[in-house]
mmCIF file of C-alpha atoms in Angstrom:
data_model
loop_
_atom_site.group_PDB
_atom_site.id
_atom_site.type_symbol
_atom_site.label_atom_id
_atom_site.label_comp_id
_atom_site.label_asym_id
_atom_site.label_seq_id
_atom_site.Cartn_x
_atom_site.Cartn_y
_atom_site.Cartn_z
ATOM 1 C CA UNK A 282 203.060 -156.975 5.387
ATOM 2 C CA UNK A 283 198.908 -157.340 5.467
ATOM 3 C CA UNK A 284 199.425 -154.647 7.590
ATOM 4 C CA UNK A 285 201.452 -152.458 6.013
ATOM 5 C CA UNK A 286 198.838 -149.622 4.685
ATOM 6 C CA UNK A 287 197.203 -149.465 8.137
ATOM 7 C CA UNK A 288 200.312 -148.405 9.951
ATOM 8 C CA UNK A 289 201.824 -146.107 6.846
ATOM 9 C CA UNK A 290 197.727 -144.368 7.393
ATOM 10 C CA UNK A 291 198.837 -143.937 11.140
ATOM 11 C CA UNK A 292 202.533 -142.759 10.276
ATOM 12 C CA UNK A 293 201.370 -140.165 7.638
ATOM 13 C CA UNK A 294 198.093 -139.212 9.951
ATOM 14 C CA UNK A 295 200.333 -138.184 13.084
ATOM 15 C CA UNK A 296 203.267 -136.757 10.920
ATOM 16 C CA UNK A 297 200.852 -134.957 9.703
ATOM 17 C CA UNK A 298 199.448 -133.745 13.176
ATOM 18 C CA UNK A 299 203.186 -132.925 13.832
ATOM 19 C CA UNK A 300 203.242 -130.214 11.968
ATOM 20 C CA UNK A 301 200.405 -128.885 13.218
ATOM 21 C CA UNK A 302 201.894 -126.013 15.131
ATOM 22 C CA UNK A 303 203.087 -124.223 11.634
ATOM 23 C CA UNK A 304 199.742 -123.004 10.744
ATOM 24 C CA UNK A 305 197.546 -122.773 14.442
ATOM 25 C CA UNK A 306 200.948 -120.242 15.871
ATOM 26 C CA UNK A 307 199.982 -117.756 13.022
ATOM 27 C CA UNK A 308 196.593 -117.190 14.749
ATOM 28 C CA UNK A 309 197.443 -116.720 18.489
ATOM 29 C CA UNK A 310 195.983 -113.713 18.814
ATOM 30 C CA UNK A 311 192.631 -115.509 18.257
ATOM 31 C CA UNK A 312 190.069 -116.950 20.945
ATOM 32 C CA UNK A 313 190.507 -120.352 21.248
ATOM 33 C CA UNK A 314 187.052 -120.835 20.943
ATOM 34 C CA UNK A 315 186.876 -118.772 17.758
ATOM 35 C CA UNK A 316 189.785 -121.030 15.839
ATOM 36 C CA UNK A 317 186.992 -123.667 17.308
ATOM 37 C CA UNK A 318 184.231 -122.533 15.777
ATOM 38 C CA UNK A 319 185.381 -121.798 12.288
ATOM 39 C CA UNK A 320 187.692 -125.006 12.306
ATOM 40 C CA UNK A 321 184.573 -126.915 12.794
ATOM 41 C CA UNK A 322 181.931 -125.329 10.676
ATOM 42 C CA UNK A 323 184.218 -125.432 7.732
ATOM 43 C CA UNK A 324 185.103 -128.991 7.996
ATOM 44 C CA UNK A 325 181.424 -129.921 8.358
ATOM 45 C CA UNK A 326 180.738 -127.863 5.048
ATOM 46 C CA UNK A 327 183.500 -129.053 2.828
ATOM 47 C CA UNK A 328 182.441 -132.764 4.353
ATOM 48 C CA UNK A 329 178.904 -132.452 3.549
ATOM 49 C CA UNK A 330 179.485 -131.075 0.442
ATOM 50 C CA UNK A 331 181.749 -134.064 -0.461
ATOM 51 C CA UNK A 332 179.183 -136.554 0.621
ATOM 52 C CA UNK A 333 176.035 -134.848 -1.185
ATOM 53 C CA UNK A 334 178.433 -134.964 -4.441
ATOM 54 C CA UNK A 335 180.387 -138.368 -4.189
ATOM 55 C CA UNK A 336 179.206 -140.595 -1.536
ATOM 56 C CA UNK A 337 175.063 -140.487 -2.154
ATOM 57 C CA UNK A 338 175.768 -144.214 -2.462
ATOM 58 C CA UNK A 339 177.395 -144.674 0.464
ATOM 59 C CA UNK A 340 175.073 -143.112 2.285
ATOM 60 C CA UNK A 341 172.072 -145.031 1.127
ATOM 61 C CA UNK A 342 174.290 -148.645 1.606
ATOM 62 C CA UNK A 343 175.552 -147.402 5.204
ATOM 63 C CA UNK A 344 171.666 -146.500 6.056
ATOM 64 C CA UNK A 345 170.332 -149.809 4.957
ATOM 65 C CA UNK A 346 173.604 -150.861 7.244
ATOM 66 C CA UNK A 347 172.324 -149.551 10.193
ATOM 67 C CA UNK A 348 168.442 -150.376 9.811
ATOM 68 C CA UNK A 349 169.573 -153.948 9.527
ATOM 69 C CA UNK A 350 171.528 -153.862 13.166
ATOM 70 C CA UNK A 351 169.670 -155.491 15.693
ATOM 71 C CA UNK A 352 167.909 -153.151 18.593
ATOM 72 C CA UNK A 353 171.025 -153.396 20.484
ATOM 73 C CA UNK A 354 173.596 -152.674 18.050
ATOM 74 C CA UNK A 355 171.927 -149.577 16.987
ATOM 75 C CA UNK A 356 171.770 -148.159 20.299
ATOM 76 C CA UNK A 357 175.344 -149.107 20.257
ATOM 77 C CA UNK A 358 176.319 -147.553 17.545
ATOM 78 C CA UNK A 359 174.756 -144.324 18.009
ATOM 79 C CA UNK A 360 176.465 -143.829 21.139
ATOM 80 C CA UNK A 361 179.551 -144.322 20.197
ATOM 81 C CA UNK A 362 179.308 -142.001 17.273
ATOM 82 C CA UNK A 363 177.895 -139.165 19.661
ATOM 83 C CA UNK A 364 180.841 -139.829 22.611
ATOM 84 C CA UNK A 365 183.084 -140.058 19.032
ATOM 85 C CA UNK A 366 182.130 -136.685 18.455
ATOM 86 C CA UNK A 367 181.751 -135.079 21.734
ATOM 87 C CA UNK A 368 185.705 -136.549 22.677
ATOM 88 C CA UNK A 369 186.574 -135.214 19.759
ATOM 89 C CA UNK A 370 185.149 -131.582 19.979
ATOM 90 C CA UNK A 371 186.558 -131.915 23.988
ATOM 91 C CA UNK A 372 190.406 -132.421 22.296
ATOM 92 C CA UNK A 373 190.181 -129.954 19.344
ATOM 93 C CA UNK A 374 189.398 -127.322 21.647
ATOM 94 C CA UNK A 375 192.010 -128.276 24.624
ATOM 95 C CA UNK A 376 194.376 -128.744 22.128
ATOM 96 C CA UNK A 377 194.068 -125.373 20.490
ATOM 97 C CA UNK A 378 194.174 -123.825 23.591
ATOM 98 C CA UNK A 379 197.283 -125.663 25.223
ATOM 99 C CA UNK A 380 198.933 -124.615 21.895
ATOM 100 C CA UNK A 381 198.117 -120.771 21.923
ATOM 101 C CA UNK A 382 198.375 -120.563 25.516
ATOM 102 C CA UNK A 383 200.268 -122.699 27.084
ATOM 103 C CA UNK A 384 203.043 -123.878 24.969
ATOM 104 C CA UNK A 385 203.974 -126.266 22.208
ATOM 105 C CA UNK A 386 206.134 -128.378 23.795
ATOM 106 C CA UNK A 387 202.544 -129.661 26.244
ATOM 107 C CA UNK A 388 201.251 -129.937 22.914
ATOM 108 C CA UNK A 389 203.369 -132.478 22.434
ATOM 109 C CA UNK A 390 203.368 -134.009 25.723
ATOM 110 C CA UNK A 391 199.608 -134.221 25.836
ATOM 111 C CA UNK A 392 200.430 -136.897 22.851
ATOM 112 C CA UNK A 393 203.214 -138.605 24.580
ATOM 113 C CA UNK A 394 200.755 -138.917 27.328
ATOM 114 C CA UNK A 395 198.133 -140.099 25.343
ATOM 115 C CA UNK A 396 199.445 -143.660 23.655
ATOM 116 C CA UNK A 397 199.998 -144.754 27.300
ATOM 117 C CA UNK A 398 196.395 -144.040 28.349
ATOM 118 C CA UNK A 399 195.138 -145.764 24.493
ATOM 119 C CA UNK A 400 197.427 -148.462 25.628
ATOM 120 C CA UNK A 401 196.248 -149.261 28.861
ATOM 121 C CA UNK A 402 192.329 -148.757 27.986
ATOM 122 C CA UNK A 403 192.968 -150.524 25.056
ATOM 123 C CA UNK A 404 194.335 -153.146 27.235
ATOM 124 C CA UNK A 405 191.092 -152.969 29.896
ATOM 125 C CA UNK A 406 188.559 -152.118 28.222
ATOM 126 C CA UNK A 407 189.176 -153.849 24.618
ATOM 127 C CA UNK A 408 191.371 -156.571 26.091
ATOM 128 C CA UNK A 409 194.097 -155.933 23.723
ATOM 129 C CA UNK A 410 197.187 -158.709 24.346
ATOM 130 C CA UNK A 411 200.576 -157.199 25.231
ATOM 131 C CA UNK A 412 203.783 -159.125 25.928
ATOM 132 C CA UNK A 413 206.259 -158.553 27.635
ATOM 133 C CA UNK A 414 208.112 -156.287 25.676
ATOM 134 C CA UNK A 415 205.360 -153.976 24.702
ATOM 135 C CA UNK A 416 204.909 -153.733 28.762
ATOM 136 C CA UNK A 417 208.387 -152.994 28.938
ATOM 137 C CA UNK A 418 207.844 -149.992 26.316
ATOM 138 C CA UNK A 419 205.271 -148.701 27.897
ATOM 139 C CA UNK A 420 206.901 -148.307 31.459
ATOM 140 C CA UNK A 421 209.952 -146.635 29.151
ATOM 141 C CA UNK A 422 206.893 -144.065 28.019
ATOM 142 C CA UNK A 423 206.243 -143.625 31.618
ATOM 143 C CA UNK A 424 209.134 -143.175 32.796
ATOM 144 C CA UNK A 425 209.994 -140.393 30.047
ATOM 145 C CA UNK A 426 206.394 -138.410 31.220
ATOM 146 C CA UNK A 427 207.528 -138.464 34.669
ATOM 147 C CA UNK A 428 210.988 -136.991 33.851
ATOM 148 C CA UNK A 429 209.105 -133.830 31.485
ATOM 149 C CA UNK A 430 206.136 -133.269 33.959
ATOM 150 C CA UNK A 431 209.242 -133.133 36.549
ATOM 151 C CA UNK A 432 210.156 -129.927 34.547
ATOM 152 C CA UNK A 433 206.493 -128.315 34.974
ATOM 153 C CA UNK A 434 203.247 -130.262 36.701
ATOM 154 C CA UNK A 435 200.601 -127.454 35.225
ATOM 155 C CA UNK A 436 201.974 -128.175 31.575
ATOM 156 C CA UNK A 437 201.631 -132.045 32.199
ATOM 157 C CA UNK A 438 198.285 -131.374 33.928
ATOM 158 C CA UNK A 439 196.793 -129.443 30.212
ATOM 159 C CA UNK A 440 198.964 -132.530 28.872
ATOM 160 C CA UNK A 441 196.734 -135.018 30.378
ATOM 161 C CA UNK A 442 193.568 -133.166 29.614
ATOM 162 C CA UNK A 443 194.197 -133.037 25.920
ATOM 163 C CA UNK A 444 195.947 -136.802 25.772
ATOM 164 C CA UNK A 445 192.959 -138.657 27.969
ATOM 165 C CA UNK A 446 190.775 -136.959 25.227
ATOM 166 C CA UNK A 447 192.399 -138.377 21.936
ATOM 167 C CA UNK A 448 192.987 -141.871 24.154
ATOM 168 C CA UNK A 449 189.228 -142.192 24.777
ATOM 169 C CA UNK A 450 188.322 -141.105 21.168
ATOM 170 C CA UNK A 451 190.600 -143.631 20.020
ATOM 171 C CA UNK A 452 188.810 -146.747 22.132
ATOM 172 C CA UNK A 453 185.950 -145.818 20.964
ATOM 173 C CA UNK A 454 186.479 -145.574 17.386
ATOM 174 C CA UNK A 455 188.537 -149.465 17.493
ATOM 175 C CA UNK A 456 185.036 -150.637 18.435
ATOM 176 C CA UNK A 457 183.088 -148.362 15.188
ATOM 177 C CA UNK A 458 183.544 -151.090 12.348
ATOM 178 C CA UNK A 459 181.515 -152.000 9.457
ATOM 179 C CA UNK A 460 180.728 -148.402 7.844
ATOM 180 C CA UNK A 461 182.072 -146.391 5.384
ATOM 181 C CA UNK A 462 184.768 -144.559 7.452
ATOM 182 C CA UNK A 463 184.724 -140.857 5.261
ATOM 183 C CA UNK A 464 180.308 -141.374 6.361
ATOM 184 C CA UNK A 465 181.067 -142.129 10.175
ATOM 185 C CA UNK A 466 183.875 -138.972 10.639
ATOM 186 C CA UNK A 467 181.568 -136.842 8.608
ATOM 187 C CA UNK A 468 178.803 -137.800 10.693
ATOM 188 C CA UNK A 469 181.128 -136.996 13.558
ATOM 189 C CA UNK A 470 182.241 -133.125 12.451
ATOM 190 C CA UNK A 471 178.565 -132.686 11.434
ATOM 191 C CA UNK A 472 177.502 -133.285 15.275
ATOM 192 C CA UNK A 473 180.364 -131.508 16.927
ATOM 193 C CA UNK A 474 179.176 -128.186 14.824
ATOM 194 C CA UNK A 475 175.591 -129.082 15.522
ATOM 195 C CA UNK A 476 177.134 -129.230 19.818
ATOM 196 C CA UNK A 477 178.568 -126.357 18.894
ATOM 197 C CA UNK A 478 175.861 -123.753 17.112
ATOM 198 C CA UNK A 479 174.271 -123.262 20.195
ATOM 199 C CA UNK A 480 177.364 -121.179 21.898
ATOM 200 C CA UNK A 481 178.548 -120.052 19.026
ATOM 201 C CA UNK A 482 176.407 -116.058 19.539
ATOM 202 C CA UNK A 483 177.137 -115.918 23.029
ATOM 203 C CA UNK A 484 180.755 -116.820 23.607
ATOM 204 C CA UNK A 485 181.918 -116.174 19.611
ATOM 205 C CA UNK A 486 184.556 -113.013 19.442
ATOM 206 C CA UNK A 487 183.245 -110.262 16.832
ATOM 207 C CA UNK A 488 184.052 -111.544 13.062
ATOM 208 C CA UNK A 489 187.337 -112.001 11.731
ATOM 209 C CA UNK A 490 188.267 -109.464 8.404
ATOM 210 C CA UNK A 491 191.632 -110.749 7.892
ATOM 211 C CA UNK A 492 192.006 -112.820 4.816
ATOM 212 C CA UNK A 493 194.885 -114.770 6.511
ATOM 213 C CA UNK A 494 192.616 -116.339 9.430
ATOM 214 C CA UNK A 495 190.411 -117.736 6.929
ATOM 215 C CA UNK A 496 193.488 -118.966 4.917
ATOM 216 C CA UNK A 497 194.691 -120.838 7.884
ATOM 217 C CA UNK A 498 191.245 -122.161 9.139
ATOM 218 C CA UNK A 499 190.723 -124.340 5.588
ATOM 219 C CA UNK A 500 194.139 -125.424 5.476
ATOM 220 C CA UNK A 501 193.582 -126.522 9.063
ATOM 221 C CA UNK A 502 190.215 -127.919 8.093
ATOM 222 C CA UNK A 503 191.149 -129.921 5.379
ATOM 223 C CA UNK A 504 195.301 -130.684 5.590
ATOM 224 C CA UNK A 505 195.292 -131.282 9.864
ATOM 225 C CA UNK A 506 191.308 -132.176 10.576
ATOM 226 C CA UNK A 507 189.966 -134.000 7.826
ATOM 227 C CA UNK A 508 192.384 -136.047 5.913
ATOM 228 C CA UNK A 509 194.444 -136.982 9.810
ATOM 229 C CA UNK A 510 191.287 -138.223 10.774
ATOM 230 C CA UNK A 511 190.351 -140.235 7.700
ATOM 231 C CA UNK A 512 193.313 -141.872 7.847
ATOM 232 C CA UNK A 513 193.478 -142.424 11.714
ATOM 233 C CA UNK A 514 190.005 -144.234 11.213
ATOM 234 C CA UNK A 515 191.160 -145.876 8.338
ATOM 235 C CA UNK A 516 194.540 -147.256 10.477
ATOM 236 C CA UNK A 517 192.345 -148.206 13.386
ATOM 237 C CA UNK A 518 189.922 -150.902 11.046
ATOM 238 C CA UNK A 519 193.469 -152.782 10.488
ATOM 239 C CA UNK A 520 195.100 -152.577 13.641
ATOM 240 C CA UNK A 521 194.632 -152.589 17.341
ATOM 241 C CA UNK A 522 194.187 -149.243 19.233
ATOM 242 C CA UNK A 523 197.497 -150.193 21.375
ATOM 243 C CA UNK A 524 199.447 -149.642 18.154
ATOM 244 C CA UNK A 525 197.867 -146.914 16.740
ATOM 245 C CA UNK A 526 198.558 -145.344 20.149
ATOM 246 C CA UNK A 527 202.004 -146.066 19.891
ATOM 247 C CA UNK A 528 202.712 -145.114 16.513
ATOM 248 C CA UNK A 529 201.214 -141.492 17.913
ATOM 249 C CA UNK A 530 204.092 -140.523 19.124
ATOM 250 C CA UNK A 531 205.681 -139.753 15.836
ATOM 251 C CA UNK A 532 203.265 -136.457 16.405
ATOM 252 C CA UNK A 533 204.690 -134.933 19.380
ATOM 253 C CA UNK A 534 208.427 -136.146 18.664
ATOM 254 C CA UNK A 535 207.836 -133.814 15.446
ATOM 255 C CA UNK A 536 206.282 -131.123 17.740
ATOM 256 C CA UNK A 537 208.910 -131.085 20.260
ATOM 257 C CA UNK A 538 211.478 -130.929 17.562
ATOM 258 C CA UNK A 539 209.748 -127.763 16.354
ATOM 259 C CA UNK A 540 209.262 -126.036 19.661
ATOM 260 C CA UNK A 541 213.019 -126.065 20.005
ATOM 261 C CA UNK A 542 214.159 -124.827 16.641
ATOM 262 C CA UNK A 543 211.267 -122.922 15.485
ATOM 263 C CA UNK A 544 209.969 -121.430 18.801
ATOM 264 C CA UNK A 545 213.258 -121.737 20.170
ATOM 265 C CA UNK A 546 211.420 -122.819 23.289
ATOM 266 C CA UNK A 547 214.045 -123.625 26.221
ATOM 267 C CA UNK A 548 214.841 -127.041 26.146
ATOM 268 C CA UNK A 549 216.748 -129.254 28.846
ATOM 269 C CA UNK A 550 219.290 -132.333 28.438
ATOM 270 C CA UNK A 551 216.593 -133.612 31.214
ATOM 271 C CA UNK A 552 213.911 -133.485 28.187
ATOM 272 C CA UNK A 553 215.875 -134.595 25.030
ATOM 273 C CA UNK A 554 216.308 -137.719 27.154
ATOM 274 C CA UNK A 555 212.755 -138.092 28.277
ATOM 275 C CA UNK A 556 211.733 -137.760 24.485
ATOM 276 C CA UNK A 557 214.694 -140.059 23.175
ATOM 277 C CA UNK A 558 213.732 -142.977 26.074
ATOM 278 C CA UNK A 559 209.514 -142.522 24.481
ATOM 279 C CA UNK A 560 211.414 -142.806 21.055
ATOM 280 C CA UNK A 561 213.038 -145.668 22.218
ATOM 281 C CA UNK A 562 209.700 -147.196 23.377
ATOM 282 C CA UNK A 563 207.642 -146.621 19.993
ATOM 283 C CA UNK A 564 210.584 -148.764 18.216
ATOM 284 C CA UNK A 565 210.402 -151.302 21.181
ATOM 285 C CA UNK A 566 206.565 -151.371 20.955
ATOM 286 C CA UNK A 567 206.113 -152.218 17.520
ATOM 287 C CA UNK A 568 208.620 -154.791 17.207
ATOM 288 C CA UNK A 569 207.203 -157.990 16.344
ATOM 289 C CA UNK A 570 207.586 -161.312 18.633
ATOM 290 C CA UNK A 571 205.712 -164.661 18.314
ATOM 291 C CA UNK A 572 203.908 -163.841 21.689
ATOM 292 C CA UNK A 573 202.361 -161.302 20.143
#
């Protein structure tokens, strides 16, 4: 029960993420790279903004944070703050693009893809325990993948792409501890527009007029980019990154619901019982055991 407000932060970030699809559809007809752009700059605005305002404090007690690290740490911790942000820039804009271009449904198998790679990195890398059970659940997740990327191997190629992208963000935010979490994910959307300024004349489309693309970029910005992410980070300074990769799959359960009956996307008796088996495994997963 300790717990318990780590993994209802994961549960409402990914439900969250589920939805998704309801308000990035509306602008297909957009670049990619333009929903990018504007998705990014807006959320390091209303961020900054927020922190100039509020979190002056913060700031100043984070700063003194860092200066106190030893040599190493620092070095540390500024790399994995700029591979934070560069992973994170590398999903936002595979994501978008699998979503407007290739389909929702690798949408969500991108994130059914993705707590298997957090699971095993988290397992290699961060030398996270699993028993026996949780290794069962995780060959279940395989096994589901397998069945869908039976039903088309370029979707579950973009699937991997996007998923490997989020898994590797994930690791290296489990390791990002000690600061102010709202400061480190600012600092995060802050760099990816900074990455991002640079391209931004020479591959940027001409400037959107329609009231509606702004309307959907700030509800993206705020309701599916900022408060997700706060409470991702927030969920990954109470639990391991095995779990939190687990309890992702609530996201693309939710998005393959909606491809079906809001897309009306074909859908096969081969994949409801891909996505029922990765279900199963997210229940199986997080069931507690003494070993673990």
């Amino acid at each position: 029960m300790k717990n318990l407000k780590y993994y209802l932060a994961a549960i409402l970030a990914f439900s969250i993420w589920g939805f998704f699809s309801l308000v990035l559809k509306p602008l297909h007809a957009y670049a990619s790279l333009d929903i990018l752009f504007y998705r990014v700059f807006s959320c390091a605005l209303i961020m900054l903004v927020i922190s100039l305002l509020f979190k002056r404090q913060k700031i100043r007690e984070n700063i003194a944070l860092f200066q106190a690290l030893p040599l190493k740490n620092k070095r540390r911790m500024i790399w994995l703050n700029i591979g934070g942000s560069i992973l994170l820039t590398a999903n936002w804009f595979s994501f978008i693009y699998v979503m407007n271009n290739v389909s929702v449904r690798a949408t969500s198998v991108a994130y059914l893809v993705c707590p298997i790679l957090t699971t095993l990195l988290a397992y290699f890398l961060l030398h996270d325990k699993l028993n026996r059970l949780q290794w069962f659940s995780v060959a279940l997740s395989c096994v589901g993948c397998v069945l869908l990327s039976y039903t088309s191997i370029s979707n579950m190629f973009f699937s991997t792409i996007v998923g490997l992208s989020y898994a590797c963000y994930l690791i290296s935010q489990h390791q990002n501890k000690g600061f102010d979490k709202f400061i480190i994910l600012n600092f995060h959307i802050v760099l990816a527009a900074i990455i991002l300024i640079p391209f931004y004349p020479s591959f940027s489309g001409p400037l959107p007029t329609d009231f509606e693309f702004y309307f959907y970029v700030e509800i993206i910005a705020v309701l599916y980019t900022i408060i997700p992410l706060f409470l991702n980070l927030y969920a990954l300074s109470g639990i391991s990154s095995s779990r939190v990769g687990m309890i992702l799959n609530i996201n693309p359960i939710i998005a393959f619901a909606l491809s079906g009956l809001v897309y009306h996307e074909p859908l096969g008796l081969l994949q409801i019982f891909a996505y029922g088996l990765i279900f199963l495994a997210v229940i199986v997963f997080n069931i507690r055991q003494k070993t673990s």
